[in-house]
Structure formats: C-alpha cells, structure tokens
PDB file of C-alpha atoms in Angstrom:
ATOM      1  CA  MET Y   1       7.160   9.137  15.023  1.00  0.00           C
ATOM      2  CA  ASP Y   2       7.386   8.008  18.489  1.00  0.00           C
ATOM      3  CA  THR Y   3       4.262   8.615  20.367  1.00  0.00           C
ATOM      4  CA  GLY Y   4       6.432   9.452  23.677  1.00  0.00           C
ATOM      5  CA  THR Y   5       5.505   6.105  24.954  1.00  0.00           C
ATOM      6  CA  GLY Y   6       8.091   4.286  23.135  1.00  0.00           C
ATOM      7  CA  THR Y   7       5.681   3.123  20.352  1.00  0.00           C
ATOM      8  CA  VAL Y   8       5.734   4.322  16.625  1.00  0.00           C
ATOM      9  CA  GLU Y   9       2.493   5.762  15.190  1.00  0.00           C
ATOM     10  CA  THR Y  10       1.244   3.854  12.382  1.00  0.00           C
ATOM     11  CA  ARG Y  11      -1.631   3.873   9.950  1.00  0.00           C
ATOM     12  CA  ARG Y  12      -3.433   1.274   8.000  1.00  0.00           C
ATOM     13  CA  VAL Y  13      -3.025   1.434   4.292  1.00  0.00           C
ATOM     14  CA  TRP Y  14      -4.842  -0.663   1.805  1.00  0.00           C
ATOM     15  CA  LEU Y  15      -3.505  -2.207  -1.579  1.00  0.00           C
ATOM     16  CA  VAL Y  16      -4.625  -0.110  -4.457  1.00  0.00           C
ATOM     17  CA  GLU Y  17      -2.183  -0.916  -7.252  1.00  0.00           C
ATOM     18  CA  ARG Y  18       0.141  -3.443  -8.405  1.00  0.00           C
ATOM     19  CA  THR Y  19       2.307  -2.741 -11.438  1.00  0.00           C
ATOM     20  CA  TYR Y  20       5.698  -3.931 -12.978  1.00  0.00           C
ATOM     21  CA  SER Y  21       8.584  -1.767 -12.913  1.00  0.00           C
ATOM     22  CA  ASP Y  22       9.516  -0.020 -16.350  1.00  0.00           C
ATOM     23  CA  ASP Y  23      13.268   0.171 -15.314  1.00  0.00           C
ATOM     24  CA  GLU Y  24      14.042  -3.175 -13.782  1.00  0.00           C
ATOM     25  CA  LEU Y  25      12.887  -6.515 -14.781  1.00  0.00           C
ATOM     26  CA  ASN Y  26      11.235  -8.920 -12.422  1.00  0.00           C
ATOM     27  CA  ILE Y  27      10.357  -6.001 -10.083  1.00  0.00           C
ATOM     28  CA  VAL Y  28       6.848  -5.475  -8.855  1.00  0.00           C
ATOM     29  CA  ILE Y  29       5.587  -2.393  -7.240  1.00  0.00           C
ATOM     30  CA  LEU Y  30       2.815  -2.368  -4.498  1.00  0.00           C
ATOM     31  CA  THR Y  31       1.138   0.709  -3.844  1.00  0.00           C
ATOM     32  CA  TYR Y  32      -1.004   1.079  -0.595  1.00  0.00           C
ATOM     33  CA  ALA Y  33      -3.070   3.966   0.410  1.00  0.00           C
ATOM     34  CA  THR Y  34      -5.202   5.233   3.120  1.00  0.00           C
ATOM     35  CA  PRO Y  35      -8.810   5.312   2.591  1.00  0.00           C
ATOM     36  CA  ASP Y  36      -9.037   9.115   2.378  1.00  0.00           C
ATOM     37  CA  GLY Y  37      -6.373   8.888  -0.405  1.00  0.00           C
ATOM     38  CA  GLU Y  38      -4.176  11.478   1.383  1.00  0.00           C
ATOM     39  CA  TRP Y  39      -1.285   9.008   2.358  1.00  0.00           C
ATOM     40  CA  TYR Y  40       0.565   6.149   0.239  1.00  0.00           C
ATOM     41  CA  HIS Y  41       3.067   3.791   0.795  1.00  0.00           C
ATOM     42  CA  ARG Y  42       5.141   1.772  -1.833  1.00  0.00           C
ATOM     43  CA  LYS Y  43       6.896  -1.404  -1.654  1.00  0.00           C
ATOM     44  CA  GLU Y  44       9.255  -2.872  -4.424  1.00  0.00           C
ATOM     45  CA  ARG Y  45       9.391  -6.759  -4.527  1.00  0.00           C
ATOM     46  CA  ALA Y  46      11.461  -9.008  -6.676  1.00  0.00           C
ATOM     47  CA  LEU Y  47       8.718 -11.148  -8.670  1.00  0.00           C
ATOM     48  CA  THR Y  48      10.645 -14.358  -7.497  1.00  0.00           C
ATOM     49  CA  SER Y  49       9.723 -13.080  -3.910  1.00  0.00           C
ATOM     50  CA  PHE Y  50       6.017 -13.828  -4.419  1.00  0.00           C
ATOM     51  CA  THR Y  51       6.359 -17.710  -3.851  1.00  0.00           C
ATOM     52  CA  GLY Y  52       5.619 -19.266  -0.501  1.00  0.00           C
ATOM     53  CA  ASP Y  53       3.320 -18.368   2.415  1.00  0.00           C
ATOM     54  CA  GLN Y  54       5.912 -15.984   3.922  1.00  0.00           C
ATOM     55  CA  ARG Y  55       5.700 -13.443   0.951  1.00  0.00           C
ATOM     56  CA  GLU Y  56       1.994 -13.194   0.587  1.00  0.00           C
ATOM     57  CA  THR Y  57       0.668  -9.708  -0.563  1.00  0.00           C
ATOM     58  CA  LEU Y  58      -1.826  -8.523   1.993  1.00  0.00           C
ATOM     59  CA  ALA Y  59      -4.710  -6.308   1.557  1.00  0.00           C
ATOM     60  CA  ALA Y  60      -3.663  -3.956   3.991  1.00  0.00           C
ATOM     61  CA  LEU Y  61      -0.612  -3.068   6.083  1.00  0.00           C
ATOM     62  CA  GLU Y  62       0.235  -1.238   9.192  1.00  0.00           C
ATOM     63  CA  VAL Y  63       2.849   1.457   8.118  1.00  0.00           C
ATOM     64  CA  PRO Y  64       4.753   3.794  10.405  1.00  0.00           C
ATOM     65  CA  VAL Y  65       3.653   7.316   9.615  1.00  0.00           C
ATOM     66  CA  SER Y  66       7.541   8.277   8.809  1.00  0.00           C
ATOM     67  CA  ASN Y  67       7.260   5.724   5.925  1.00  0.00           C
ATOM     68  CA  LEU Y  68       4.115   7.252   4.126  1.00  0.00           C
ATOM     69  CA  GLY Y  69       4.130   9.856   1.501  1.00  0.00           C
ATOM     70  CA  ARG Y  70       1.725  12.554   0.949  1.00  0.00           C
ATOM     71  CA  VAL Y  71      -0.587  12.419  -2.342  1.00  0.00           C
ATOM     72  CA  ALA Y  72      -0.462  15.864  -3.937  1.00  0.00           C
ATOM     73  CA  ASP Y  73      -2.265  15.217  -6.973  1.00  0.00           C
ATOM     74  CA  ASP Y  74      -5.962  15.463  -6.572  1.00  0.00           C
ATOM     75  CA  GLU Y  75      -6.954  12.926  -9.280  1.00  0.00           C
ATOM     76  CA  GLU Y  76      -4.546  10.542  -7.853  1.00  0.00           C
ATOM     77  CA  ARG Y  77      -5.879  10.939  -4.344  1.00  0.00           C
ATOM     78  CA  GLU Y  78      -9.441  10.654  -5.310  1.00  0.00           C
ATOM     79  CA  TRP Y  79      -8.467   7.273  -7.133  1.00  0.00           C
ATOM     80  CA  PHE Y  80      -6.368   5.975  -4.193  1.00  0.00           C
ATOM     81  CA  ALA Y  81      -9.513   6.836  -2.047  1.00  0.00           C
ATOM     82  CA  THR Y  82     -11.820   4.951  -4.179  1.00  0.00           C
ATOM     83  CA  GLU Y  83      -9.594   1.860  -4.497  1.00  0.00           C
ATOM     84  CA  ALA Y  84      -8.596   1.826  -0.731  1.00  0.00           C
ATOM     85  CA  SER Y  85     -12.169   2.134   0.296  1.00  0.00           C
ATOM     86  CA  ARG Y  86     -13.299  -0.729  -2.083  1.00  0.00           C
ATOM     87  CA  MET Y  87     -10.364  -3.040  -0.724  1.00  0.00           C
ATOM     88  CA  GLN Y  88     -11.353  -2.132   2.760  1.00  0.00           C
ATOM     89  CA  ALA Y  89     -14.969  -2.957   2.156  1.00  0.00           C
ATOM     90  CA  GLN Y  90     -14.213  -6.258   0.451  1.00  0.00           C
ATOM     91  CA  HIS Y  91     -11.320  -7.813   2.398  1.00  0.00           C
ATOM     92  CA  ASP Y  92     -10.034  -8.296   5.866  1.00  0.00           C
ATOM     93  CA  PRO Y  93      -6.740  -6.525   6.396  1.00  0.00           C
ATOM     94  CA  ASP Y  94      -4.775  -9.770   6.511  1.00  0.00           C
ATOM     95  CA  ASP Y  95      -6.387 -11.292   3.453  1.00  0.00           C
ATOM     96  CA  ALA Y  96      -3.866 -12.544   0.962  1.00  0.00           C
ATOM     97  CA  ILE Y  97      -4.548 -10.714  -2.375  1.00  0.00           C
TER      98      ILE Y  97
END
C-alpha cells in the first residue's frame, strides 16, 4: 500500500516455521509472522538456493503490507504469536538463522 508519499507501508515479520513442501521435491517453505500472530508471509525457496552468503535465511523481514495474509485460525494465530515473539526476543532482525 502506498502511503501517499511514494513509499510502501511494510511490517516486520519474524521466522516462525521452516518446512519442506509435500508436493515439490527440494522446496523449503519459510513462514514469517508478526509478533501478534495476526499476519503472515510465506516464501518458497529451492533447497539449492540456501548456499552462499547471498541466500541466508534471516530472522526477520520487512514485507509490504500487500504481501501479508491474515491468520484466520485462532490456534495458528496464537502459535505464530508465540514463535514470532520468541524469535524477536532472541535475535536481531538481520541474524542468519
């Protein structure tokens, strides 16, 4: 969302889950969430893309609000909030995880 100043509104999300895709071989799904658990962002990456300094998995990302999904399930929201808050307490946003 453009804030009217030519900048895009973003939110910081924290890594809460790293899983392997059931459908695709060699795909890793990274799930990030806001500390309140209300919003999430998912990234899919090829397993081979995890090599080298350029492809580190960071503890947190700044994501445009338009790229966030709303967490509808109460249990999932609570779990995301717990994990995101834990990551936030233990890591700097640019820490490689």
